Amino acid sequence: MEDSAPRPAPQAITAANPADRPVYVIGGGPGGLATAYALRAQGIRAVVVEKADTVGASWRRHYDRLHLHTTRRLSALPGLAIPRRFGRWVARDDLVRYLEKYAEVHELEIVTGVEVSRVERTPDGTGWLLRATGGRELVGSAVVVATGYNHTPHLPRWPGREAFTGDLTHAADYRSGKEYAGRDVLVVGVGNTGAEIAVDLVENGAGRVRLAVRTVPHIVRRSTAGWAAQYSGIMIRRLPVALVDRISRVMAKASIPDLSAHGLPRPDTGLYTRARQGAIPVQDVGLIDAVRKGRVEIVAAVEGFEDGEVALADGSRISPDAVVAATGYVRALEGLVGHLGVLDDEGRPVAHGPRTPKDAPGLFFTGYTTPISGTLRELALDAERIAKAVRRRSR
């Protein structure tokens, strides 16, 4: 399937009448596309500005075996279902095809190859000025920032990292375990990405796979007797945190084997408590069996590199051929909007979805949370809420 036809890059827009200004959506991923469609559905012109040459750029870069951990039906964006032929757990390439089709079917106004570097208030205070590549200055009535939760790979500055003679790569650059066949590999980080990469390495014939864990994760079955974990996430989202923690503890004991003997004891803090802090549970796609069978070995957290070896928190050292750092991402919003006072101490937006920061009316953010009910589902809901909020402001 071909991408929607690229549109000419916008030049300076200085419409005298604020009502004639479009809403600019920064980012051509699922959140940006969904919001652009929802705005169009409200009769509001929306222009998506994407720095890459095509939509869904971040999804195209994910590792080969990636499938959604949320169901096809509950991962669709507003106005277009994901085809049934893509299966219940949609593969990376199929999701990219869906995003391309989404932009095409809804005839979204998308400008590619243009990066917005800074967002400011217009001098007269009636809109927003976007400074973009090529000296472009775009003026909009409102702005939706949708540059993505996984924006910039974070690689810890481990002591001695530069002297490591093996291969060291961030998970953002990992594609397939086939490249590591027969090799001794250490995966650092046991979020969903690290867990799945460890399994991928095993299944593609890595000689040895170790998984460095700092904080023991909550592990849930992706589906049990046809019941997706996402369904439970939706049902419990509005319940008291303490109650959900108790319920999930009972469910874990019934469905997840005790892996303490293999280095993964049950967490000492509740599942929903962790989720509210941004640590969503690991959905099992083979990690449990791999750990039980000794095919993935759990080791202590990485503290640094010494004499070409990896130093672990328990004082031991190991000498893998390669290290894959599944150590997360940063939002990298400081340069774009940090000067506006709209970020908290950790660089996250202080307001999200249909709410705007107190001192920045008309500036919206979507896609900067990790909801237990499914990111794509929440992006779809936020898109429609944001569009309605923009419509109310325009009236």
GROMACS .gro file of C-alpha atoms in nm:
model
  395
    1MET     CA    1   0.000   0.000   0.000
    2GLU     CA    2   0.139   0.337  -0.092
    3ASP     CA    3   0.161   0.634   0.139
    4SER     CA    4  -0.077   0.920   0.086
    5ALA     CA    5   0.066   1.170  -0.159
    6PRO     CA    6   0.301   1.417   0.010
    7ARG     CA    7   0.187   1.774   0.013
    8PRO     CA    8   0.405   2.079  -0.046
    9ALA     CA    9   0.574   2.204   0.268
   10PRO     CA   10   0.391   2.504   0.414
   11GLN     CA   11   0.541   2.848   0.395
   12ALA     CA   12   0.482   3.125   0.644
   13ILE     CA   13   0.117   3.156   0.737
   14THR     CA   14   0.016   3.496   0.869
   15ALA     CA   15  -0.361   3.499   0.831
   16ALA     CA   16  -0.496   3.829   0.958
   17ASN     CA   17  -0.818   3.672   1.079
   18PRO     CA   18  -0.745   3.423   1.362
   19ALA     CA   19  -1.055   3.229   1.264
   20ASP     CA   20  -0.887   3.138   0.933
   21ARG     CA   21  -0.588   2.976   1.098
   22PRO     CA   22  -0.566   2.597   1.103
   23VAL     CA   23  -0.495   2.378   1.402
   24TYR     CA   24  -0.145   2.236   1.372
   25VAL     CA   25  -0.085   1.879   1.487
   26ILE     CA   26   0.282   1.804   1.546
   27GLY     CA   27   0.353   1.438   1.475
   28GLY     CA   28   0.221   1.191   1.219
   29GLY     CA   29   0.184   0.886   1.442
   30PRO     CA   30  -0.144   0.731   1.561
   31GLY     CA   31  -0.220   1.013   1.805
   32GLY     CA   32  -0.158   1.288   1.553
   33LEU     CA   33  -0.356   1.120   1.276
   34ALA     CA   34  -0.649   1.042   1.504
   35THR     CA   35  -0.662   1.399   1.631
   36ALA     CA   36  -0.646   1.541   1.279
   37TYR     CA   37  -0.940   1.325   1.175
   38ALA     CA   38  -1.140   1.417   1.485
   39LEU     CA   39  -1.081   1.786   1.421
   40ARG     CA   40  -1.193   1.747   1.060
   41ALA     CA   41  -1.506   1.572   1.184
   42GLN     CA   42  -1.579   1.884   1.391
   43GLY     CA   43  -1.541   2.102   1.083
   44ILE     CA   44  -1.200   2.234   1.184
   45ARG     CA   45  -0.907   2.246   0.943
   46ALA     CA   46  -0.616   2.044   1.080
   47VAL     CA   47  -0.265   2.025   0.935
   48VAL     CA   48  -0.033   1.745   1.048
   49VAL     CA   49   0.336   1.836   1.044
   50GLU     CA   50   0.566   1.531   1.046
   51LYS     CA   51   0.946   1.550   1.046
   52ALA     CA   52   0.987   1.212   0.872
   53ASP     CA   53   0.903   1.141   0.511
   54THR     CA   54   0.597   0.934   0.593
   55VAL     CA   55   0.336   0.869   0.860
   56GLY     CA   56   0.392   0.618   1.139
   57ALA     CA   57   0.769   0.664   1.127
   58SER     CA   58   0.836   0.545   1.482
   59TRP     CA   59   0.636   0.226   1.427
   60ARG     CA   60   0.838   0.144   1.117
   61ARG     CA   61   1.154   0.141   1.328
   62HIS     CA   62   1.035  -0.112   1.586
   63TYR     CA   63   1.178  -0.465   1.596
   64ASP     CA   64   1.049  -0.717   1.344
   65ARG     CA   65   0.851  -0.952   1.570
   66LEU     CA   66   0.650  -0.677   1.739
   67HIS     CA   67   0.276  -0.727   1.767
   68LEU     CA   68   0.032  -0.509   1.956
   69HIS     CA   69  -0.043  -0.624   2.309
   70THR     CA   70  -0.391  -0.477   2.272
   71THR     CA   71  -0.666  -0.629   2.063
   72ARG     CA   72  -0.732  -0.527   1.705
   73ARG     CA   73  -1.085  -0.405   1.782
   74LEU     CA   74  -0.975  -0.187   2.073
   75SER     CA   75  -0.671  -0.046   1.892
   76ALA     CA   76  -0.850   0.117   1.597
   77LEU     CA   77  -0.850   0.493   1.554
   78PRO     CA   78  -1.174   0.692   1.509
   79GLY     CA   79  -1.346   0.648   1.177
   80LEU     CA   80  -1.175   0.334   1.046
   81ALA     CA   81  -1.165  -0.023   1.176
   82ILE     CA   82  -0.847  -0.229   1.154
   83PRO     CA   83  -0.906  -0.507   0.898
   84ARG     CA   84  -0.996  -0.845   1.047
   85ARG     CA   85  -0.738  -1.015   0.828
   86PHE     CA   86  -0.467  -0.854   1.043
   87GLY     CA   87  -0.558  -1.091   1.325
   88ARG     CA   88  -0.631  -1.029   1.689
   89TRP     CA   89  -0.278  -0.910   1.773
   90VAL     CA   90  -0.178  -0.676   1.492
   91ALA     CA   91   0.178  -0.704   1.360
   92ARG     CA   92   0.404  -0.401   1.323
   93ASP     CA   93   0.393  -0.394   0.944
   94ASP     CA   94   0.016  -0.432   0.940
   95LEU     CA   95  -0.025  -0.142   1.179
   96VAL     CA   96   0.191   0.072   0.950
   97ARG     CA   97  -0.032  -0.026   0.657
   98TYR     CA   98  -0.335   0.070   0.863
   99LEU     CA   99  -0.192   0.413   0.945
  100GLU     CA  100  -0.116   0.474   0.578
  101LYS     CA  101  -0.469   0.373   0.484
  102TYR     CA  102  -0.611   0.589   0.762
  103ALA     CA  103  -0.442   0.901   0.625
  104GLU     CA  104  -0.554   0.813   0.272
  105VAL     CA  105  -0.918   0.731   0.348
  106HIS     CA  106  -0.972   1.045   0.553
  107GLU     CA  107  -0.774   1.263   0.310
  108LEU     CA  108  -0.582   1.415   0.597
  109GLU     CA  109  -0.374   1.724   0.528
  110ILE     CA  110  -0.024   1.602   0.609
  111VAL     CA  111   0.305   1.780   0.553
  112THR     CA  112   0.610   1.552   0.572
  113GLY     CA  113   0.977   1.633   0.596
  114VAL     CA  114   0.920   1.939   0.813
  115GLU     CA  115   1.030   1.948   1.177
  116VAL     CA  116   0.888   2.194   1.427
  117SER     CA  117   1.162   2.306   1.665
  118ARG     CA  118   0.980   2.556   1.884
  119VAL     CA  119   0.625   2.658   1.972
  120GLU     CA  120   0.553   3.012   2.089
  121ARG     CA  121   0.257   3.240   2.146
  122THR     CA  122   0.193   3.484   1.863
  123PRO     CA  123   0.292   3.843   1.949
  124ASP     CA  124  -0.074   3.948   1.967
  125GLY     CA  125  -0.163   3.651   2.189
  126THR     CA  126  -0.437   3.526   1.956
  127GLY     CA  127  -0.270   3.207   1.839
  128TRP     CA  128   0.042   2.996   1.823
  129LEU     CA  129   0.361   3.038   1.622
  130LEU     CA  130   0.551   2.729   1.514
  131ARG     CA  131   0.912   2.766   1.406
  132ALA     CA  132   1.005   2.490   1.164
  133THR     CA  133   1.282   2.378   0.932
  134GLY     CA  134   1.377   2.604   0.645
  135GLY     CA  135   1.294   2.916   0.844
  136ARG     CA  136   0.921   2.848   0.819
  137GLU     CA  137   0.689   3.022   1.062
  138LEU     CA  138   0.346   2.862   1.087
  139VAL     CA  139   0.065   3.035   1.270
  140GLY     CA  140  -0.222   2.829   1.405
  141SER     CA  141  -0.528   2.889   1.617
  142ALA     CA  142  -0.431   2.593   1.836
  143VAL     CA  143  -0.156   2.332   1.853
  144VAL     CA  144  -0.169   1.962   1.939
  145VAL     CA  145   0.167   1.813   2.033
  146ALA     CA  146   0.175   1.443   1.942
  147THR     CA  147   0.545   1.371   1.895
  148GLY     CA  148   0.520   1.046   2.087
  149TYR     CA  149   0.604   0.885   2.419
  150ASN     CA  150   0.896   0.695   2.264
  151HIS     CA  151   1.063   0.994   2.106
  152THR     CA  152   1.434   0.981   2.187
  153PRO     CA  153   1.617   0.662   2.297
  154HIS     CA  154   1.766   0.683   2.646
  155LEU     CA  155   2.102   0.509   2.690
  156PRO     CA  156   2.233   0.539   3.047
  157ARG     CA  157   2.575   0.694   3.091
  158TRP     CA  158   2.720   0.385   3.255
  159PRO     CA  159   3.076   0.432   3.382
  160GLY     CA  160   3.325   0.274   3.143
  161ARG     CA  161   3.069   0.240   2.867
  162GLU     CA  162   3.301   0.379   2.601
  163ALA     CA  163   3.566   0.113   2.671
  164PHE     CA  164   3.330  -0.181   2.616
  165THR     CA  165   3.460  -0.376   2.316
  166GLY     CA  166   3.143  -0.575   2.251
  167ASP     CA  167   2.838  -0.454   2.063
  168LEU     CA  168   2.624  -0.206   2.257
  169THR     CA  169   2.295  -0.097   2.105
  170HIS     CA  170   1.971   0.056   2.222
  171ALA     CA  171   1.653  -0.141   2.169
  172ALA     CA  172   1.543   0.129   1.922
  173ASP     CA  173   1.806  -0.006   1.682
  174TYR     CA  174   1.733  -0.374   1.744
  175ARG     CA  175   1.561  -0.548   1.455
  176SER     CA  176   1.584  -0.926   1.488
  177GLY     CA  177   1.747  -1.197   1.696
  178LYS     CA  178   1.878  -1.348   1.374
  179GLU     CA  179   2.162  -1.098   1.389
  180TYR     CA  180   2.269  -1.245   1.725
  181ALA     CA  181   2.256  -1.618   1.646
  182GLY     CA  182   2.515  -1.810   1.845
  183ARG     CA  183   2.620  -1.506   2.049
  184ASP     CA  184   2.615  -1.431   2.423
  185VAL     CA  185   2.372  -1.141   2.469
  186LEU     CA  186   2.275  -0.933   2.771
  187VAL     CA  187   1.942  -0.751   2.756
  188VAL     CA  188   1.917  -0.463   3.002
  189GLY     CA  189   1.566  -0.376   3.120
  190VAL     CA  190   1.261  -0.592   3.178
  191GLY     CA  191   0.979  -0.381   3.043
  192ASN     CA  192   0.768  -0.518   2.759
  193THR     CA  193   1.038  -0.436   2.505
  194GLY     CA  194   1.323  -0.600   2.698
  195ALA     CA  195   1.116  -0.907   2.777
  196GLU     CA  196   1.012  -0.957   2.415
  197ILE     CA  197   1.363  -0.899   2.280
  198ALA     CA  198   1.497  -1.161   2.521
  199VAL     CA  199   1.244  -1.413   2.390
  200ASP     CA  200   1.320  -1.315   2.031
  201LEU     CA  201   1.691  -1.378   2.089
  202VAL     CA  202   1.620  -1.724   2.231
  203GLU     CA  203   1.389  -1.819   1.947
  204ASN     CA  204   1.647  -1.708   1.690
  205GLY     CA  205   1.931  -1.913   1.831
  206ALA     CA  206   2.137  -1.683   2.052
  207GLY     CA  207   2.402  -1.884   2.235
  208ARG     CA  208   2.316  -1.737   2.573
  209VAL     CA  209   2.061  -1.478   2.683
  210ARG     CA  210   2.070  -1.291   3.012
  211LEU     CA  211   1.822  -1.030   3.126
  212ALA     CA  212   1.936  -0.762   3.371
  213VAL     CA  213   1.661  -0.662   3.614
  214ARG     CA  214   1.666  -0.369   3.855
  215THR     CA  215   1.302  -0.364   3.959
  216VAL     CA  216   1.102  -0.687   3.943
  217PRO     CA  217   0.806  -0.634   3.707
  218HIS     CA  218   0.447  -0.742   3.730
  219ILE     CA  219   0.383  -1.005   3.463
  220VAL     CA  220   0.038  -1.079   3.323
  221ARG     CA  221  -0.088  -1.318   3.058
  222ARG     CA  222  -0.171  -1.134   2.739
  223SER     CA  223  -0.482  -1.348   2.710
  224THR     CA  224  -0.638  -1.614   2.932
  225ALA     CA  225  -0.905  -1.840   2.781
  226GLY     CA  226  -0.973  -1.571   2.523
  227TRP     CA  227  -0.998  -1.290   2.779
  228ALA     CA  228  -0.742  -1.023   2.688
  229ALA     CA  229  -0.552  -0.852   2.968
  230GLN     CA  230  -0.660  -0.525   2.809
  231TYR     CA  231  -1.022  -0.598   2.901
  232SER     CA  232  -0.925  -0.617   3.266
  233GLY     CA  233  -0.723  -0.298   3.231
  234ILE     CA  234  -1.032  -0.115   3.105
  235MET     CA  235  -1.257  -0.256   3.377
  236ILE     CA  236  -1.031  -0.167   3.669
  237ARG     CA  237  -0.909   0.171   3.554
  238ARG     CA  238  -1.159   0.372   3.760
  239LEU     CA  239  -1.140   0.153   4.071
  240PRO     CA  240  -0.945   0.249   4.385
  241VAL     CA  241  -0.575   0.173   4.351
  242ALA     CA  242  -0.556  -0.031   4.672
  243LEU     CA  243  -0.848  -0.251   4.564
  244VAL     CA  244  -0.696  -0.320   4.223
  245ASP     CA  245  -0.363  -0.403   4.384
  246ARG     CA  246  -0.533  -0.666   4.602
  247ILE     CA  247  -0.732  -0.814   4.314
  248SER     CA  248  -0.430  -0.832   4.085
  249ARG     CA  249  -0.223  -0.999   4.358
  250VAL     CA  250  -0.479  -1.279   4.384
  251MET     CA  251  -0.503  -1.314   4.006
  252ALA     CA  252  -0.124  -1.328   3.970
  253LYS     CA  253  -0.094  -1.612   4.219
  254ALA     CA  254  -0.358  -1.804   4.024
  255SER     CA  255  -0.219  -1.747   3.676
  256ILE     CA  256   0.155  -1.671   3.701
  257PRO     CA  257   0.398  -1.932   3.841
  258ASP     CA  258   0.637  -1.836   4.117
  259LEU     CA  259   0.966  -1.755   3.948
  260SER     CA  260   1.156  -1.668   4.266
  261ALA     CA  261   1.397  -1.957   4.221
  262HIS     CA  262   1.486  -1.817   3.880
  263GLY     CA  263   1.551  -1.462   4.001
  264LEU     CA  264   1.205  -1.310   3.949
  265PRO     CA  265   1.021  -1.299   4.283
  266ARG     CA  266   0.676  -1.151   4.301
  267PRO     CA  267   0.685  -0.769   4.324
  268ASP     CA  268   0.642  -0.615   4.669
  269THR     CA  269   0.436  -0.322   4.539
  270GLY     CA  270   0.092  -0.343   4.379
  271LEU     CA  271   0.031  -0.369   4.007
  272TYR     CA  272  -0.191  -0.062   3.982
  273THR     CA  273   0.033   0.139   4.210
  274ARG     CA  274   0.316   0.071   3.966
  275ALA     CA  275   0.097   0.144   3.665
  276ARG     CA  276  -0.003   0.483   3.804
  277GLN     CA  277   0.368   0.560   3.830
  278GLY     CA  278   0.414   0.478   3.461
  279ALA     CA  279   0.533   0.117   3.487
  280ILE     CA  280   0.278  -0.090   3.299
  281PRO     CA  281   0.280  -0.470   3.349
  282VAL     CA  282   0.483  -0.695   3.124
  283GLN     CA  283   0.254  -0.898   2.901
  284ASP     CA  284   0.388  -1.248   2.864
  285VAL     CA  285   0.473  -1.351   2.507
  286GLY     CA  286   0.705  -1.634   2.608
  287LEU     CA  287   0.918  -1.489   2.888
  288ILE     CA  288   0.773  -1.708   3.163
  289ASP     CA  289   0.852  -2.035   2.985
  290ALA     CA  290   1.194  -1.909   2.876
  291VAL     CA  291   1.286  -1.821   3.234
  292ARG     CA  292   1.149  -2.146   3.379
  293LYS     CA  293   1.348  -2.350   3.127
  294GLY     CA  294   1.667  -2.152   3.189
  295ARG     CA  295   1.680  -2.019   2.835
  296VAL     CA  296   1.666  -1.664   2.969
  297GLU     CA  297   1.881  -1.610   3.279
  298ILE     CA  298   1.793  -1.332   3.520
  299VAL     CA  299   2.087  -1.128   3.649
  300ALA     CA  300   2.127  -0.814   3.862
  301ALA     CA  301   2.104  -0.462   3.729
  302VAL     CA  302   2.392  -0.312   3.533
  303GLU     CA  303   2.608  -0.067   3.729
  304GLY     CA  304   2.872  -0.001   3.465
  305PHE     CA  305   3.155  -0.145   3.258
  306GLU     CA  306   3.497  -0.238   3.393
  307ASP     CA  307   3.793  -0.375   3.199
  308GLY     CA  308   3.570  -0.468   2.909
  309GLU     CA  309   3.325  -0.655   3.133
  310VAL     CA  310   2.977  -0.563   3.255
  311ALA     CA  311   2.964  -0.487   3.628
  312LEU     CA  312   2.638  -0.587   3.796
  313ALA     CA  313   2.474  -0.452   4.112
  314ASP     CA  314   2.542  -0.772   4.307
  315GLY     CA  315   2.918  -0.729   4.257
  316SER     CA  316   2.955  -0.989   3.984
  317ARG     CA  317   3.092  -0.932   3.636
  318ILE     CA  318   2.993  -1.090   3.307
  319SER     CA  319   3.142  -1.077   2.958
  320PRO     CA  320   2.867  -1.084   2.695
  321ASP     CA  321   2.942  -1.044   2.327
  322ALA     CA  322   2.664  -0.790   2.292
  323VAL     CA  323   2.442  -0.572   2.509
  324VAL     CA  324   2.094  -0.458   2.406
  325ALA     CA  325   1.974  -0.171   2.623
  326ALA     CA  326   1.596  -0.174   2.657
  327THR     CA  327   1.627   0.130   2.881
  328GLY     CA  328   1.340   0.338   2.755
  329TYR     CA  329   1.298   0.676   2.594
  330VAL     CA  330   1.264   1.039   2.684
  331ARG     CA  331   0.989   1.265   2.555
  332ALA     CA  332   1.238   1.541   2.453
  333LEU     CA  333   0.979   1.818   2.478
  334GLU     CA  334   1.205   2.071   2.648
  335GLY     CA  335   1.329   2.242   2.332
  336LEU     CA  336   0.983   2.244   2.177
  337VAL     CA  337   0.771   2.380   2.465
  338GLY     CA  338   0.989   2.381   2.777
  339HIS     CA  339   1.008   2.762   2.779
  340LEU     CA  340   0.631   2.784   2.815
  341GLY     CA  341   0.621   2.638   3.166
  342VAL     CA  342   0.398   2.348   3.055
  343LEU     CA  343   0.622   2.058   3.164
  344ASP     CA  344   0.674   1.904   3.507
  345ASP     CA  345   1.010   1.828   3.666
  346GLU     CA  346   1.038   1.505   3.466
  347GLY     CA  347   0.966   1.669   3.131
  348ARG     CA  348   0.606   1.550   3.102
  349PRO     CA  349   0.315   1.778   3.009
  350VAL     CA  350   0.131   1.915   3.313
  351ALA     CA  351  -0.197   1.881   3.122
  352HIS     CA  352  -0.306   1.611   2.882
  353GLY     CA  353  -0.585   1.533   2.640
  354PRO     CA  354  -0.866   1.793   2.632
  355ARG     CA  355  -0.716   1.994   2.918
  356THR     CA  356  -0.464   2.266   2.840
  357PRO     CA  357  -0.203   2.416   3.072
  358LYS     CA  358  -0.336   2.711   3.272
  359ASP     CA  359  -0.113   2.965   3.101
  360ALA     CA  360  -0.121   2.808   2.756
  361PRO     CA  361  -0.481   2.793   2.630
  362GLY     CA  362  -0.503   2.622   2.295
  363LEU     CA  363  -0.195   2.404   2.350
  364PHE     CA  364  -0.285   2.036   2.375
  365PHE     CA  365  -0.083   1.720   2.434
  366THR     CA  366  -0.168   1.361   2.345
  367GLY     CA  367   0.023   1.036   2.382
  368TYR     CA  368   0.236   1.112   2.687
  369THR     CA  369   0.083   0.865   2.930
  370THR     CA  370   0.103   0.485   2.959
  371PRO     CA  371  -0.256   0.384   3.035
  372ILE     CA  372  -0.323   0.033   3.158
  373SER     CA  373  -0.627   0.021   2.927
  374GLY     CA  374  -0.419   0.044   2.608
  375THR     CA  375  -0.233   0.334   2.451
  376LEU     CA  376  -0.402   0.327   2.109
  377ARG     CA  377  -0.747   0.308   2.266
  378GLU     CA  378  -0.674   0.611   2.482
  379LEU     CA  379  -0.524   0.802   2.188
  380ALA     CA  380  -0.849   0.747   1.999
  381LEU     CA  381  -1.059   0.870   2.290
  382ASP     CA  382  -0.831   1.169   2.352
  383ALA     CA  383  -0.850   1.268   1.986
  384GLU     CA  384  -1.224   1.316   2.002
  385ARG     CA  385  -1.206   1.494   2.338
  386ILE     CA  386  -0.941   1.733   2.208
  387ALA     CA  387  -1.142   1.807   1.894
  388LYS     CA  388  -1.449   1.892   2.101
  389ALA     CA  389  -1.241   2.114   2.329
  390VAL     CA  390  -1.100   2.301   2.029
  391ARG     CA  391  -1.450   2.340   1.889
  392ARG     CA  392  -1.572   2.488   2.217
  393ARG     CA  393  -1.285   2.736   2.219
  394SER     CA  394  -1.358   2.844   1.862
  395ARG     CA  395  -1.715   2.927   1.956
   0.00000   0.00000   0.00000
